[in-house]
Coordinates of C-alpha atoms in Angstrom, one line a residue:
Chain A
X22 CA 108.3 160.7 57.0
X23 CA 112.0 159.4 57.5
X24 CA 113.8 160.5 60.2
X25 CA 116.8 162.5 59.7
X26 CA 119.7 160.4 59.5
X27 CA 123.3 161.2 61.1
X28 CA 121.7 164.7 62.8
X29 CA 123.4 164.8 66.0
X30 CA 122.1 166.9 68.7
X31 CA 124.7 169.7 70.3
X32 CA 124.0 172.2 72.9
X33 CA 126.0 175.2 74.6
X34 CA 125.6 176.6 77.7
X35 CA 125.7 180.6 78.1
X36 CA 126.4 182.1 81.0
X37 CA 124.2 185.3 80.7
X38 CA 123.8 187.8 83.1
X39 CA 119.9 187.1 83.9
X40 CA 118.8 184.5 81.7
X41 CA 120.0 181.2 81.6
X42 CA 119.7 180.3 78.2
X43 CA 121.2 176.8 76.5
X44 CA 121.3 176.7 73.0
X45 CA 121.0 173.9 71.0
X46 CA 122.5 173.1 67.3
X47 CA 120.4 171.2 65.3
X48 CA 121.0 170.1 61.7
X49 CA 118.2 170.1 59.5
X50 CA 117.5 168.2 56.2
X51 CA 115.8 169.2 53.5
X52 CA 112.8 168.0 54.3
X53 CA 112.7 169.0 57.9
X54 CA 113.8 172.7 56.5
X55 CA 110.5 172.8 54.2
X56 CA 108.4 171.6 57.5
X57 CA 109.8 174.6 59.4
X58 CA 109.3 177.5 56.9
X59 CA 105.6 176.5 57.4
X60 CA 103.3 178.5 58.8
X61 CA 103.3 178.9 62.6
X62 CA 101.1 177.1 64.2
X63 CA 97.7 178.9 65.7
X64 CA 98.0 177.9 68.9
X65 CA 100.8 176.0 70.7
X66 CA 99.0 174.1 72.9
X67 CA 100.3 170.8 72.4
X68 CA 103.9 169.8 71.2
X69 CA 103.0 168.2 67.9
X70 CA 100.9 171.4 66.7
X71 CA 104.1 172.9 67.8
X72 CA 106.0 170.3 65.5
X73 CA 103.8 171.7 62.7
X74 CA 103.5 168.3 61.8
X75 CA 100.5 165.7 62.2
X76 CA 100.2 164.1 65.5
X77 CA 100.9 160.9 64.4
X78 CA 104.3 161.8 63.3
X79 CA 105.4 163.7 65.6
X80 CA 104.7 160.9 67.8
X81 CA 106.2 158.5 65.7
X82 CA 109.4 161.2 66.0
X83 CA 108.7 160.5 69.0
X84 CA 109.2 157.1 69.6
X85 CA 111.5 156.5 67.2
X86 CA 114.1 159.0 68.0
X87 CA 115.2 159.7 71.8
X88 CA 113.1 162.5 72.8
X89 CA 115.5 164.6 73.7
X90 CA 114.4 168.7 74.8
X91 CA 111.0 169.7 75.8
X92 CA 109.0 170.3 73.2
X93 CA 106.6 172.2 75.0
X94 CA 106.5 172.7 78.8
X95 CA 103.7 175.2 78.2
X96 CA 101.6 173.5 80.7
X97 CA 104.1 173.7 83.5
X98 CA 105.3 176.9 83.1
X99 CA 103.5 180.0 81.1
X100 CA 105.8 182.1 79.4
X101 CA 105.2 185.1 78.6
X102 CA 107.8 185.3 76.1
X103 CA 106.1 182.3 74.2
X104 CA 103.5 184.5 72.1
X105 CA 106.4 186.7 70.9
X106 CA 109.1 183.9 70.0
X107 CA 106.4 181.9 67.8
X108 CA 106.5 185.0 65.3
X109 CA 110.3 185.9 66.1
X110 CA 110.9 182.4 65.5
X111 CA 109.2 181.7 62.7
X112 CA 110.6 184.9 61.3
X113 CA 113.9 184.1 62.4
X114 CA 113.8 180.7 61.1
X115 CA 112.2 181.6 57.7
X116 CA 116.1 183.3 57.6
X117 CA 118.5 181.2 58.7
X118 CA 121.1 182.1 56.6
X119 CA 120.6 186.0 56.5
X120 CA 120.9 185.8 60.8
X121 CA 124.3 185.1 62.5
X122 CA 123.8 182.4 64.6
X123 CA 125.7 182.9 67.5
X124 CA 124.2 186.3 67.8
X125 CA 120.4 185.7 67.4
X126 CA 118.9 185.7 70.8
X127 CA 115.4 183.9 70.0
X128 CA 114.1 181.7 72.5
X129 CA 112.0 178.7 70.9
X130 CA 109.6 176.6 72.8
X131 CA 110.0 174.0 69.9
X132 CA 112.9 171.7 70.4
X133 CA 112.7 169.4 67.6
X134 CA 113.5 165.6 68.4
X135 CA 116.2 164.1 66.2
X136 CA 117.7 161.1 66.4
X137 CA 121.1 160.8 68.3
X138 CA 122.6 159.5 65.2
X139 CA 124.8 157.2 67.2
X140 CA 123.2 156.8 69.9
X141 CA 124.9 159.4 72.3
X142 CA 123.2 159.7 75.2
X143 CA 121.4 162.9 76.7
X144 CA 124.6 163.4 78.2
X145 CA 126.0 164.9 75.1
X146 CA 123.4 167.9 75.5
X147 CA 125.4 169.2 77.9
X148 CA 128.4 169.2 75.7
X149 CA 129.8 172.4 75.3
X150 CA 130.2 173.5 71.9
X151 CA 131.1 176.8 69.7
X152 CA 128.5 177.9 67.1
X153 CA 130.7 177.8 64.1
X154 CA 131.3 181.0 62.5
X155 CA 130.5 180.7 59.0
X156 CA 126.9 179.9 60.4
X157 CA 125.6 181.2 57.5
X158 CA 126.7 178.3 54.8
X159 CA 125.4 175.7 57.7
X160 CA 122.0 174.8 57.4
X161 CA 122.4 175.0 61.8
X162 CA 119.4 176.6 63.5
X163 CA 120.2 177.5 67.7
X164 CA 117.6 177.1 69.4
X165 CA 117.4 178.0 73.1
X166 CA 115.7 177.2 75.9
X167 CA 113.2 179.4 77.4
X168 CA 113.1 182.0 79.8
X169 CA 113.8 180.8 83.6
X170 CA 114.5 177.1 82.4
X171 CA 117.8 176.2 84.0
X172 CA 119.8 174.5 81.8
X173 CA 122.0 172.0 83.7
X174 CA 122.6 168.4 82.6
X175 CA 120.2 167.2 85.6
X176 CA 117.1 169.9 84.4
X177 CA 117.9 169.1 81.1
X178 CA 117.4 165.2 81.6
X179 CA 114.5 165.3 83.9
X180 CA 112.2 168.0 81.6
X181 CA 113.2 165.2 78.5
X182 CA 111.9 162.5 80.9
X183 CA 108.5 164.5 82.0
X184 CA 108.0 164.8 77.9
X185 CA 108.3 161.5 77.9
X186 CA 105.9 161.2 80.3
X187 CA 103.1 163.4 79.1
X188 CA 103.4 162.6 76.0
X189 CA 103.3 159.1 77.3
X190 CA 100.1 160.2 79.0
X191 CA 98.5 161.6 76.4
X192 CA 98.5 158.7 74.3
X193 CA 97.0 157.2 77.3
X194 CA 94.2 160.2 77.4
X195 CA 93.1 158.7 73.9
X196 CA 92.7 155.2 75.1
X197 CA 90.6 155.4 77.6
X198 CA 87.2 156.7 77.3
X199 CA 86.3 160.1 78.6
X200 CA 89.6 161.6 79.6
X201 CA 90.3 163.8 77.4
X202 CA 88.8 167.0 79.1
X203 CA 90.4 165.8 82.2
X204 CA 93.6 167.8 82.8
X205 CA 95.9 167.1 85.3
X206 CA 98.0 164.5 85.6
X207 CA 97.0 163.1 88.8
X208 CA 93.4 162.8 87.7
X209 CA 94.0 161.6 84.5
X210 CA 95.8 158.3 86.6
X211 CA 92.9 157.9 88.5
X212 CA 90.9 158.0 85.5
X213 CA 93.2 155.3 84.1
X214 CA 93.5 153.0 87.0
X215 CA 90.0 153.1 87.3
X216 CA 89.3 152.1 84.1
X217 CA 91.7 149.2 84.5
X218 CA 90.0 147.9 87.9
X219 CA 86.5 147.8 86.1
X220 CA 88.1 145.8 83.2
X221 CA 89.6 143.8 85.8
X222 CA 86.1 143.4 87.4
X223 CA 84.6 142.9 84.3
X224 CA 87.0 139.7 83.2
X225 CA 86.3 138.3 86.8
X226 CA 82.5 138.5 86.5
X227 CA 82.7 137.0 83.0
X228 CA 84.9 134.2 83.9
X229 CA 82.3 133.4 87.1
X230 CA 79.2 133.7 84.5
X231 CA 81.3 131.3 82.2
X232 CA 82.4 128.9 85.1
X233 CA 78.7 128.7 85.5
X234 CA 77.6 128.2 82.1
X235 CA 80.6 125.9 81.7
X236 CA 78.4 122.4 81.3
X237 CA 76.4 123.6 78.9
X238 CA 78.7 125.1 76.5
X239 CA 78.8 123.1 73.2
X240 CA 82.5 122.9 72.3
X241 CA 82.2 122.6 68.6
X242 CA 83.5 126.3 68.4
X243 CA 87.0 125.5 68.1
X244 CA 86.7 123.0 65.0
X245 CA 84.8 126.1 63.6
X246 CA 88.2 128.0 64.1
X247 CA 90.3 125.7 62.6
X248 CA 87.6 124.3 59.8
X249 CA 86.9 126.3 56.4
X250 CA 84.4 129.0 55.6
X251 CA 81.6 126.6 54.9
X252 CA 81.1 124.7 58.2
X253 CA 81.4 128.6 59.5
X254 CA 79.1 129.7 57.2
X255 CA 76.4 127.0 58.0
X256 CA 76.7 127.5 61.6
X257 CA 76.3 131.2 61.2
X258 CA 73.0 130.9 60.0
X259 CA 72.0 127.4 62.3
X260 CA 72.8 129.4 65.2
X261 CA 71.9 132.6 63.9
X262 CA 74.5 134.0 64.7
X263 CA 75.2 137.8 62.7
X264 CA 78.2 137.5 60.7
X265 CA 79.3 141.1 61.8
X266 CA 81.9 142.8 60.8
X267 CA 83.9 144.1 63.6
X268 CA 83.5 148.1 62.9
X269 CA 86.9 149.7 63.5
X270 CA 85.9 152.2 64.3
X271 CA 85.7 150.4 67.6
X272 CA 88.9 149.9 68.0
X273 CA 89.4 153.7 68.4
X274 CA 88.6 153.8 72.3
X275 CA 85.4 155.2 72.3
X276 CA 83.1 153.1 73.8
X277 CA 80.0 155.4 74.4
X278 CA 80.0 155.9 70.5
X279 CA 79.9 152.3 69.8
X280 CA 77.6 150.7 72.1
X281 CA 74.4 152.2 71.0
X282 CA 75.2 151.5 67.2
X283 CA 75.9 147.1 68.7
X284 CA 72.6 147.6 70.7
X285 CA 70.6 148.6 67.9
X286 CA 72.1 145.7 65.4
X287 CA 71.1 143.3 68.1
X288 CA 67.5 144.1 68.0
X289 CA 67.2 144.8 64.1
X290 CA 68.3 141.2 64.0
X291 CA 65.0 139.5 63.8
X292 CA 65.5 141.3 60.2
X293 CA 66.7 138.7 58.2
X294 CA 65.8 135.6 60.9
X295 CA 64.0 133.6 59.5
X296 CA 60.6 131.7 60.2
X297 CA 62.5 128.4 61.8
X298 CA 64.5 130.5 63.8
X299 CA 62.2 132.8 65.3
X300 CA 62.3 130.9 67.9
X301 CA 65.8 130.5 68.9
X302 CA 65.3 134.7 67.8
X303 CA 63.0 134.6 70.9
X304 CA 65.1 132.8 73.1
X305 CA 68.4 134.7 72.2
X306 CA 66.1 137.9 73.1
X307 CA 65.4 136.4 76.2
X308 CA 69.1 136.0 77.0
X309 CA 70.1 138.9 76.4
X310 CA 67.3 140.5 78.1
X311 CA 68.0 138.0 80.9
X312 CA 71.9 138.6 80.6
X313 CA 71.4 142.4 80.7
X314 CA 69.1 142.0 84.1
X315 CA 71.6 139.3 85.4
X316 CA 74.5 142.2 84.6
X317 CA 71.9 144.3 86.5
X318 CA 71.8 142.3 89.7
X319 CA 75.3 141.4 89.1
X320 CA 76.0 145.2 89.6
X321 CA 73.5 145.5 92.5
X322 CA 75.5 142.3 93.9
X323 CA 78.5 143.9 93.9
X324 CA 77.6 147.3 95.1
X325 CA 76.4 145.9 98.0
Chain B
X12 CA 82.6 151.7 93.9
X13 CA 79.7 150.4 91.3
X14 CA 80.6 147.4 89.5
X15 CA 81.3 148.0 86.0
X16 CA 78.8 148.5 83.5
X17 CA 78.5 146.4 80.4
X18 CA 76.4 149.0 79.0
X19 CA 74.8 147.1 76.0
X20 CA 76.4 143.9 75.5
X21 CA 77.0 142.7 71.7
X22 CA 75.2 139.3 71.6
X23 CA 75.3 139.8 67.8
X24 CA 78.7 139.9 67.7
X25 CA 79.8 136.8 66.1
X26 CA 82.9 134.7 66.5
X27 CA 82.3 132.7 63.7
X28 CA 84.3 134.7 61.1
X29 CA 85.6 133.0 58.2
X30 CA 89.4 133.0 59.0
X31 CA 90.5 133.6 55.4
X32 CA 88.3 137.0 55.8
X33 CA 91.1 140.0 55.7
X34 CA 88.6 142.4 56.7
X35 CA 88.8 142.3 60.5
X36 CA 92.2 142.7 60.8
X37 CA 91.9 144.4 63.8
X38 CA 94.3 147.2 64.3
X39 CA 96.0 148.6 67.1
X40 CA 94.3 150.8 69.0
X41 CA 97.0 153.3 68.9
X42 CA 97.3 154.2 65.7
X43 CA 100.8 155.9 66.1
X44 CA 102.2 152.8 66.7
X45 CA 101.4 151.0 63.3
X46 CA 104.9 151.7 61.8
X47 CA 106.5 150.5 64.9
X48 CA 104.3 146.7 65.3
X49 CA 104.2 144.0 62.7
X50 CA 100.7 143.7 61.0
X51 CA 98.9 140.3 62.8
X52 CA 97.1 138.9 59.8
X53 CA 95.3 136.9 62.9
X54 CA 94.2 139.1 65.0
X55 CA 94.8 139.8 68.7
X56 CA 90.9 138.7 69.0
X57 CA 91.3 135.6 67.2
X58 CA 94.1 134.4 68.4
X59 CA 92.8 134.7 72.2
X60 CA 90.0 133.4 71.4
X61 CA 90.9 130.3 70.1
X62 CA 93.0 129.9 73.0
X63 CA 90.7 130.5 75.6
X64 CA 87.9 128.2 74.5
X65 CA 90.2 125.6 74.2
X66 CA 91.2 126.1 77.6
X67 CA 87.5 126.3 78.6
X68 CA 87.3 123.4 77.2
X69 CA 90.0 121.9 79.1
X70 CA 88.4 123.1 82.2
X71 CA 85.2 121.7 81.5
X72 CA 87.0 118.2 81.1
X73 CA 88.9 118.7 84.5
X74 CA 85.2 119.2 85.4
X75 CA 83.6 116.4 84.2
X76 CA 86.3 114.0 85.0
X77 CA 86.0 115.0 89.0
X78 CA 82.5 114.4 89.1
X79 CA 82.5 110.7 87.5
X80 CA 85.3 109.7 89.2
X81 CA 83.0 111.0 92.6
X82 CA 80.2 109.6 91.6
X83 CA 81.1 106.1 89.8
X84 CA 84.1 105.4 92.0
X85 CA 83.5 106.8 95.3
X86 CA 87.1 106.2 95.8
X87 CA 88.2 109.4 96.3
X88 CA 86.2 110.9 99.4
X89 CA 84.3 113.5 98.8
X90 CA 86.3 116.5 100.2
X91 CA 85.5 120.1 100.2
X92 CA 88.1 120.4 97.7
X93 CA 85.4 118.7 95.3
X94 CA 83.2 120.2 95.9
X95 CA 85.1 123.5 95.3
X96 CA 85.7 122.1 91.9
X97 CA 82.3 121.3 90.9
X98 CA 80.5 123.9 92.7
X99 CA 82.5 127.1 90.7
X100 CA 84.1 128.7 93.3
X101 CA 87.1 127.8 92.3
X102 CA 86.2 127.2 88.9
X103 CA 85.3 130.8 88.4
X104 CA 89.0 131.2 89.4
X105 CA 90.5 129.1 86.9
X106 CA 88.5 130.6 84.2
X107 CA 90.0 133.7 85.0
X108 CA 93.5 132.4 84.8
X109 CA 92.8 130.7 81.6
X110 CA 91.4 134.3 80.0
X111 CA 94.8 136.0 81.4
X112 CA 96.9 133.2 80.1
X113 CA 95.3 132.9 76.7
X114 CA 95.7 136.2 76.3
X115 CA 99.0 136.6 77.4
X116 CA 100.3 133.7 75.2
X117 CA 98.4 135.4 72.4
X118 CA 100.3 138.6 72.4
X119 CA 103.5 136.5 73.0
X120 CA 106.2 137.4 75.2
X121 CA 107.1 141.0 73.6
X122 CA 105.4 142.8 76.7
X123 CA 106.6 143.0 79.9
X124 CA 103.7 142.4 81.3
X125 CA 102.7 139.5 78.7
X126 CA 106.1 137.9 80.3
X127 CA 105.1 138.5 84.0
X128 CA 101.9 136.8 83.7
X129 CA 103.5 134.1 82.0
X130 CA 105.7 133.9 84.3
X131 CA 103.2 133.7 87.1
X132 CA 102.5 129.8 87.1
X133 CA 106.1 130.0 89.2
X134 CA 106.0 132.6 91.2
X135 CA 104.2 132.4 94.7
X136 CA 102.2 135.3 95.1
X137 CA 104.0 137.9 96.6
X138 CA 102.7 139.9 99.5
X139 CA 103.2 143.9 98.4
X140 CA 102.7 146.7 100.4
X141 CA 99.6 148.8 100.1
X142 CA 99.6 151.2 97.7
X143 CA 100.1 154.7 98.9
X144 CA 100.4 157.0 95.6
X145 CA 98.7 156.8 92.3
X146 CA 101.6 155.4 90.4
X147 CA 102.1 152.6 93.2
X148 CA 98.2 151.7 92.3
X149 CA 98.8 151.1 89.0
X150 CA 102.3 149.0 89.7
X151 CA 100.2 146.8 91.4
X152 CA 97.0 146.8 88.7
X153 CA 99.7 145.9 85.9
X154 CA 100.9 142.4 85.8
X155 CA 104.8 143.1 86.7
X156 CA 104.6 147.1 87.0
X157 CA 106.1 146.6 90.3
X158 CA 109.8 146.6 88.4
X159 CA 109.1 148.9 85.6
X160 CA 109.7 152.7 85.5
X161 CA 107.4 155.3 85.0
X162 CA 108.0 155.4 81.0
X163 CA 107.3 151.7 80.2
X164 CA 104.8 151.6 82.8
X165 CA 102.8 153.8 80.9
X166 CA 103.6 151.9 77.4
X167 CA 102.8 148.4 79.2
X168 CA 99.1 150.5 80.7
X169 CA 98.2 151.4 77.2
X170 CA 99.0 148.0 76.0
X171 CA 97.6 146.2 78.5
X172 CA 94.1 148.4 78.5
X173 CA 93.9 147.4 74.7
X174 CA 94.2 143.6 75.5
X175 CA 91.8 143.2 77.9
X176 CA 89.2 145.5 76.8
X177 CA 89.7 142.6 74.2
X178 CA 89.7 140.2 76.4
X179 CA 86.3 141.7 77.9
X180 CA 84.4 141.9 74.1
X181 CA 85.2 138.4 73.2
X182 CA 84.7 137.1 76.5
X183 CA 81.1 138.4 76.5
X184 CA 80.8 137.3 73.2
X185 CA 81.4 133.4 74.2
X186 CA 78.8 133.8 77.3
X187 CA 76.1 135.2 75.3
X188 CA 76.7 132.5 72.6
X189 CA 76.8 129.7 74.9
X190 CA 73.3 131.2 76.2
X191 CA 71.8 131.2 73.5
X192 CA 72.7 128.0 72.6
X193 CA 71.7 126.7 75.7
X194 CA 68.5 127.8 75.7
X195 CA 68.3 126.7 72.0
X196 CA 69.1 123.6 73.1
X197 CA 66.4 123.5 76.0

């Protein structure tokens, strides 16, 4: 979906009595009009349901343009009023005409990112601005902050910066296995730096297994690189090695999912191995049974 | 802490592709940054992989070379430095460097990271304090997090998990292949 071109991104500040409420212009396309006369969304739990728009848009809204407002600070801070402005909003927003602007008093959690258009910096948010009158022939939606949100320039920068952040995070949740029904941020860092040592660990126990098993290594691999697909296909089947296609379903993070399904391929190899190589099928058994009790006493090794 | 485990490694997994094969383009892992990155037609994988065997190889020259010259020559005196070569301990080391390197000049210097371990052949290691939060940890797990705010520290994690998780699969892969050749061989 394209991002809206030449939006620019203007907020007021009112001085109410009891509720410090900033309200933000926004300028809607076409498109982005259609998007929000959508159905609410069921729950608001995470910004890009909130966006009403598939994840991996709204975070490619979110990279692309400078995330501006919080989307969503649900988790920090539970509003009350958040169950009654979905419907109010959505009601509100399904009229944007009929509603005077500078009179509606809805409070949105969603704060759509748009880009800057030229680049302004989140300093312009703070720019004070009248809504314009004839609100009605503007396709302008305000949207305010929520209730108890303070809405200086220094609030307003640091809540855009912890978006950044955990959204930032979240992307991070997805990448590394099992952290998704962590919540917190400070344990979902641990979660993450460990994972990082044990990769670490796992490179350095690789490279002292291949120091090791550096004399014997036949170095005819790289002329397989760099030669066509019928020295490669020759050695495949010399070396019985299974021309396996790299699932991509790997490449999605998960690593319990995948590890089973590459431990089964290995043993249905003797499959298609034939007679002359049931030997080297034996021995490459052996190694891997051997390398899987080595990783074993590796692991021992290093507990200890 | 337990060391990592392997689980089940994939012995099956084959290098060996045909290059020409589009198939295992390997995508990113993040898939909301496909607009954002150019399509590799080689992948991440390959590309490392080519490098770091070659460097293997290079090591297993440097290798060789130091124990002729020890044993034919005898000129230079057998020193514990050596034997440090032959033996592994410090071989082990290089290897490692080679894997970050390889990798690092396979993604190319569009990560900050990629950069700082580049960069790293100049550099003396520098002495940093002990890490006292969680975000000082990770600084000083990610190759030149110490400069970086939290934002791009968090871009450059996610990256950098992707690469050597890589790193890790195709490293594994090489080991077990060499074993098995080895014992083919024997």
């Amino acid at each position: 979906m394209e991002l809206i071109a030449g939006t620019e991104l203007r907020s007021m500040g009112y001085g109410d009595k009891g509720m410090q409420i900033g309200v933000e212009n926004y300028q809607f396309g076409e498109e982005f009009q259609r998007l929000v006369m959508a159905p609410p969304p069921e729950s608001g739990s995470s910004f890009t349901s909130l966006l009403e728009l598939p994840p991996n848009q709204a975070v490619e809204l979110l990279h692309s343009a400078l995330p501006e407002g919080a989307a969503e600070d649900s988790l920090k801070q539970s509003n009350s009023t958040k169950v009654k402005a979905e419907p109010a909003d959505s009601g509100s927003k399904s009229n944007p005409n009929s509603s005077d602007p500078s009179e509606s008093e809805k409070s949105l959690k969603r704060k759509e990112r748009e880009t800057k258009g030229n680049g302004s910096s989140k300093k312009s948010k703070t720019a004070a601005k009248e809504s314009p009158e004839d609100g009605e022939k503007l396709p302008y939606v305000h949207v305010r902050a929520r209730r108890g949100q303070a809405t200086d320039s220094h609030s307003l920068a640091e809540r855009a910066r912890r978006e950044k952040i955990n959204a930032r995070m979240k992307l991070l949740q997805e990448l590394v296995p099992g952290c998704n029904k962590i919540s917190g941020t400070a344990l979902v860092l641990d979660e993450i730096i460990n994972h990082v040592q044990s990769l670490q660990r796992q490179v350095e126990y690789l490279s002292m297994r291949l120091a090791a098993a550096n004399p014997r290594i036949d170095f005819n691999l790289d002329s397989l690189f760099s030669a066509g697909n019928g020295s490669l296909m020759d050695y495949n089947i010399a070396n019985m090695a299974t021309p396996m296609i790299w699932p991509e379903s790997l490449m999605n993070g998960d690593r319990q999912e995948f590890q089973p399904q590459w431990h089964f391929q290995c043993l249905s190899q003797p499959a298609w191995v034939k007679d002359e190589n049931g030997h080297n099928l034996v021995n490459s058994e052996n190694s891997l049974l051997s390398f899987d009790s080595s990783a074993n006493s590796g692991q021992l090794k290093m507990e200890l | 802490f337990t060391f990592p485990q392997t689980k089940h490694l994939p012995p099956s997994l084959s290098l060996s592709l045909p290059l020409n094969s589009r198939t295992l383009v390997m995508k990113t892992m993040n898939p909301h940054h496909q607009q954002k990155q150019p399509i590799n037609l080689k992948s991440l994988r390959r590309r490392f992989a080519l490098r770091f065997i070659r460097s293997l190889k290079k090591i297993h020259l440097q290798q060789n070379k130091t124990l002729k010259t020890t044993h034919l020559g005898h000129a230079i005196r057998p020193n514990k430095t050596h034997k440090l070569h032959n033996n592994g301990f410090m071989a082990a080391h290089r290897v490692k460097m080679a894997a970050y390197a390889s990798m690092a000049s396979a993604v190319g210097p569009r990560r900050a990271w990629t950069r700082a371990v580049l960069h790293r052949s100049t550099r003396p290691g520098s002495s940093s304090q002990t890490p006292v939060s969680r975000a000082q940890k990770l600084r000083s797990l990610v190759p030149g997090g110490e400069a970086m705010d939290m934002q791009s520290l968090l871009d450059e994690t996610a990256h950098y998990i992707k690469c050597l998780s890589t790193q890790v699969r195709v490293m594994t892969c090489i080991l077990d292949h060499c074993s098995s050749t080895a014992h083919q061989v024997n």
